């Protein structure tokens, strides 16, 4: 019987997840399909019940439902529980729904794909203190990155994430981050700064950015965000959010099918679709 999968969120029309997963199903000759479903917050409970009733095999969860989905699930993977957010759900054989979070690990894999895994003792700055920053912080810690600093406009939110990490991490303001920027080897931008049409603002001045720094953004559309563009002009190595998107998707695909898809081929297709090279 043909299996079906979905991604739920609001808005959802921009998502490239259907293209990516359907490409993998086709390439691997798996009889399945993947569709986008727009779900407003008030309908989340009914949407999840309906998908389960209709026999969905699994689904992805995106903004704004990653935290709100948790009470509607039967089981949580330990990492998803620690992160307090779910982006992948598997429907088990007995009909129970199990939540996972592949965002953080997907990001770290995309980072190491570009720069290797030998930088775990370097200073890392995470800009922002939302769900994405939280997931990335936990994943970095789990995989051995030992010097984390989180900066945010509201410092208390950064402090809250740091307090939940097992190792000591620093929480600073955006102003402090700007002043101390030359101290960081890896800089990870997780805020929506500069992403609205016509808005090219940055979270803070990057005047003190070292040309030897590695700068990543979790956004994949556009491939070159204003933050990455500015960092590139300073000579830094840049890592777009496309790698994170593909790696987190591949992890979800593996949870659903037990198989590992071809990342390189679909990444090339996505770059072409997004107008990159």
JSON list of N, CA and C in Angstrom, two decimals, residues 3-33:
[
{"chain": "A", "resi": 3, "resn": "UNK", "atom": "N", "xyz": [2.46, 4.62, 0.85]},
{"chain": "A", "resi": 3, "resn": "UNK", "atom": "CA", "xyz": [2.57, 5.38, 2.08]},
{"chain": "A", "resi": 3, "resn": "UNK", "atom": "C", "xyz": [2.54, 6.88, 1.77]},
{"chain": "A", "resi": 4, "resn": "UNK", "atom": "N", "xyz": [2.13, 7.66, 2.77]},
{"chain": "A", "resi": 4, "resn": "UNK", "atom": "CA", "xyz": [2.16, 9.10, 2.56]},
{"chain": "A", "resi": 4, "resn": "UNK", "atom": "C", "xyz": [2.72, 9.82, 3.77]},
{"chain": "A", "resi": 5, "resn": "UNK", "atom": "N", "xyz": [3.37, 10.92, 3.48]},
{"chain": "A", "resi": 5, "resn": "UNK", "atom": "CA", "xyz": [4.05, 11.74, 4.48]},
{"chain": "A", "resi": 5, "resn": "UNK", "atom": "C", "xyz": [3.68, 13.20, 4.22]},
{"chain": "A", "resi": 6, "resn": "UNK", "atom": "N", "xyz": [4.01, 14.08, 5.17]},
{"chain": "A", "resi": 6, "resn": "UNK", "atom": "CA", "xyz": [3.63, 15.49, 5.01]},
{"chain": "A", "resi": 6, "resn": "UNK", "atom": "C", "xyz": [4.55, 16.39, 5.81]},
{"chain": "A", "resi": 7, "resn": "UNK", "atom": "N", "xyz": [4.43, 17.68, 5.54]},
{"chain": "A", "resi": 7, "resn": "UNK", "atom": "CA", "xyz": [5.02, 18.70, 6.39]},
{"chain": "A", "resi": 7, "resn": "UNK", "atom": "C", "xyz": [3.90, 19.65, 6.76]},
{"chain": "A", "resi": 8, "resn": "UNK", "atom": "N", "xyz": [3.80, 19.96, 8.06]},
{"chain": "A", "resi": 8, "resn": "UNK", "atom": "CA", "xyz": [2.75, 20.87, 8.52]},
{"chain": "A", "resi": 8, "resn": "UNK", "atom": "C", "xyz": [3.39, 22.14, 9.07]},
{"chain": "A", "resi": 9, "resn": "UNK", "atom": "N", "xyz": [2.75, 23.27, 8.82]},
{"chain": "A", "resi": 9, "resn": "UNK", "atom": "CA", "xyz": [3.24, 24.55, 9.30]},
{"chain": "A", "resi": 9, "resn": "UNK", "atom": "C", "xyz": [2.34, 25.66, 8.83]},
{"chain": "A", "resi": 10, "resn": "UNK", "atom": "N", "xyz": [2.69, 26.89, 9.17]},
{"chain": "A", "resi": 10, "resn": "UNK", "atom": "CA", "xyz": [1.92, 28.05, 8.74]},
{"chain": "A", "resi": 10, "resn": "UNK", "atom": "C", "xyz": [2.84, 29.29, 8.75]},
{"chain": "A", "resi": 11, "resn": "UNK", "atom": "N", "xyz": [3.23, 29.78, 7.55]},
{"chain": "A", "resi": 11, "resn": "UNK", "atom": "CA", "xyz": [2.83, 29.35, 6.21]},
{"chain": "A", "resi": 11, "resn": "UNK", "atom": "C", "xyz": [3.62, 28.10, 5.80]},
{"chain": "A", "resi": 12, "resn": "UNK", "atom": "N", "xyz": [3.25, 27.50, 4.68]},
{"chain": "A", "resi": 12, "resn": "UNK", "atom": "CA", "xyz": [3.92, 26.28, 4.25]},
{"chain": "A", "resi": 12, "resn": "UNK", "atom": "C", "xyz": [4.22, 26.27, 2.75]},
{"chain": "A", "resi": 13, "resn": "UNK", "atom": "N", "xyz": [3.64, 27.23, 2.00]},
{"chain": "A", "resi": 13, "resn": "UNK", "atom": "CA", "xyz": [3.79, 27.23, 0.55]},
{"chain": "A", "resi": 13, "resn": "UNK", "atom": "C", "xyz": [5.23, 27.35, 0.06]},
{"chain": "A", "resi": 14, "resn": "UNK", "atom": "N", "xyz": [6.12, 27.95, 0.88]},
{"chain": "A", "resi": 14, "resn": "UNK", "atom": "CA", "xyz": [7.50, 28.16, 0.48]},
{"chain": "A", "resi": 14, "resn": "UNK", "atom": "C", "xyz": [8.38, 26.93, 0.68]},
{"chain": "A", "resi": 15, "resn": "UNK", "atom": "N", "xyz": [7.88, 25.93, 1.40]},
{"chain": "A", "resi": 15, "resn": "UNK", "atom": "CA", "xyz": [8.71, 24.80, 1.80]},
{"chain": "A", "resi": 15, "resn": "UNK", "atom": "C", "xyz": [9.22, 24.00, 0.60]},
{"chain": "A", "resi": 16, "resn": "UNK", "atom": "N", "xyz": [10.50, 23.66, 0.64]},
{"chain": "A", "resi": 16, "resn": "UNK", "atom": "CA", "xyz": [11.10, 22.81, -0.38]},
{"chain": "A", "resi": 16, "resn": "UNK", "atom": "C", "xyz": [11.12, 21.35, 0.05]},
{"chain": "A", "resi": 17, "resn": "UNK", "atom": "N", "xyz": [10.56, 21.05, 1.23]},
{"chain": "A", "resi": 17, "resn": "UNK", "atom": "CA", "xyz": [10.57, 19.68, 1.73]},
{"chain": "A", "resi": 17, "resn": "UNK", "atom": "C", "xyz": [9.85, 18.70, 0.80]},
{"chain": "A", "resi": 18, "resn": "UNK", "atom": "N", "xyz": [8.66, 19.06, 0.25]},
{"chain": "A", "resi": 18, "resn": "UNK", "atom": "CA", "xyz": [8.01, 18.11, -0.67]},
{"chain": "A", "resi": 18, "resn": "UNK", "atom": "C", "xyz": [8.88, 17.77, -1.87]},
{"chain": "A", "resi": 19, "resn": "UNK", "atom": "N", "xyz": [9.53, 18.77, -2.45]},
{"chain": "A", "resi": 19, "resn": "UNK", "atom": "CA", "xyz": [10.42, 18.51, -3.59]},
{"chain": "A", "resi": 19, "resn": "UNK", "atom": "C", "xyz": [11.54, 17.56, -3.19]},
{"chain": "A", "resi": 20, "resn": "UNK", "atom": "N", "xyz": [12.14, 17.81, -2.04]},
{"chain": "A", "resi": 20, "resn": "UNK", "atom": "CA", "xyz": [13.29, 17.01, -1.60]},
{"chain": "A", "resi": 20, "resn": "UNK", "atom": "C", "xyz": [12.89, 15.56, -1.32]},
{"chain": "A", "resi": 21, "resn": "UNK", "atom": "N", "xyz": [11.84, 15.35, -0.53]},
{"chain": "A", "resi": 21, "resn": "UNK", "atom": "CA", "xyz": [11.46, 13.99, -0.16]},
{"chain": "A", "resi": 21, "resn": "UNK", "atom": "C", "xyz": [10.87, 13.22, -1.33]},
{"chain": "A", "resi": 22, "resn": "UNK", "atom": "N", "xyz": [10.08, 13.87, -2.15]},
{"chain": "A", "resi": 22, "resn": "UNK", "atom": "CA", "xyz": [9.53, 13.18, -3.32]},
{"chain": "A", "resi": 22, "resn": "UNK", "atom": "C", "xyz": [10.63, 12.80, -4.31]},
{"chain": "A", "resi": 23, "resn": "UNK", "atom": "N", "xyz": [11.68, 13.63, -4.39]},
{"chain": "A", "resi": 23, "resn": "UNK", "atom": "CA", "xyz": [12.83, 13.28, -5.23]},
{"chain": "A", "resi": 23, "resn": "UNK", "atom": "C", "xyz": [13.50, 12.01, -4.71]},
{"chain": "A", "resi": 24, "resn": "UNK", "atom": "N", "xyz": [13.66, 11.95, -3.39]},
{"chain": "A", "resi": 24, "resn": "UNK", "atom": "CA", "xyz": [14.27, 10.76, -2.79]},
{"chain": "A", "resi": 24, "resn": "UNK", "atom": "C", "xyz": [13.40, 9.51, -2.99]},
{"chain": "A", "resi": 25, "resn": "UNK", "atom": "N", "xyz": [12.09, 9.65, -2.79]},
{"chain": "A", "resi": 25, "resn": "UNK", "atom": "CA", "xyz": [11.20, 8.51, -3.00]},
{"chain": "A", "resi": 25, "resn": "UNK", "atom": "C", "xyz": [11.32, 7.99, -4.43]},
{"chain": "A", "resi": 26, "resn": "UNK", "atom": "N", "xyz": [11.37, 8.92, -5.37]},
{"chain": "A", "resi": 26, "resn": "UNK", "atom": "CA", "xyz": [11.48, 8.55, -6.78]},
{"chain": "A", "resi": 26, "resn": "UNK", "atom": "C", "xyz": [12.81, 7.87, -7.08]},
{"chain": "A", "resi": 27, "resn": "UNK", "atom": "N", "xyz": [13.90, 8.48, -6.61]},
{"chain": "A", "resi": 27, "resn": "UNK", "atom": "CA", "xyz": [15.24, 7.94, -6.87]},
{"chain": "A", "resi": 27, "resn": "UNK", "atom": "C", "xyz": [15.41, 6.54, -6.28]},
{"chain": "A", "resi": 28, "resn": "UNK", "atom": "N", "xyz": [14.80, 6.30, -5.11]},
{"chain": "A", "resi": 28, "resn": "UNK", "atom": "CA", "xyz": [14.98, 5.03, -4.42]},
{"chain": "A", "resi": 28, "resn": "UNK", "atom": "C", "xyz": [13.83, 4.06, -4.68]},
{"chain": "A", "resi": 29, "resn": "UNK", "atom": "N", "xyz": [12.94, 4.45, -5.60]},
{"chain": "A", "resi": 29, "resn": "UNK", "atom": "CA", "xyz": [11.81, 3.60, -6.01]},
{"chain": "A", "resi": 29, "resn": "UNK", "atom": "C", "xyz": [10.98, 3.14, -4.81]},
{"chain": "A", "resi": 30, "resn": "UNK", "atom": "N", "xyz": [10.70, 4.10, -3.93]},
{"chain": "A", "resi": 30, "resn": "UNK", "atom": "CA", "xyz": [9.83, 3.85, -2.77]},
{"chain": "A", "resi": 30, "resn": "UNK", "atom": "C", "xyz": [8.43, 4.34, -3.12]},
{"chain": "A", "resi": 31, "resn": "UNK", "atom": "N", "xyz": [7.42, 3.50, -2.93]},
{"chain": "A", "resi": 31, "resn": "UNK", "atom": "CA", "xyz": [6.05, 3.84, -3.28]},
{"chain": "A", "resi": 31, "resn": "UNK", "atom": "C", "xyz": [5.45, 4.71, -2.18]},
{"chain": "A", "resi": 32, "resn": "UNK", "atom": "N", "xyz": [5.74, 6.01, -2.26]},
{"chain": "A", "resi": 32, "resn": "UNK", "atom": "CA", "xyz": [5.27, 6.95, -1.23]},
{"chain": "A", "resi": 32, "resn": "UNK", "atom": "C", "xyz": [5.18, 8.34, -1.82]},
{"chain": "A", "resi": 33, "resn": "UNK", "atom": "N", "xyz": [4.45, 9.21, -1.15]},
{"chain": "A", "resi": 33, "resn": "UNK", "atom": "CA", "xyz": [4.35, 10.60, -1.56]},
{"chain": "A", "resi": 33, "resn": "UNK", "atom": "C", "xyz": [4.40, 11.50, -0.33]}
]
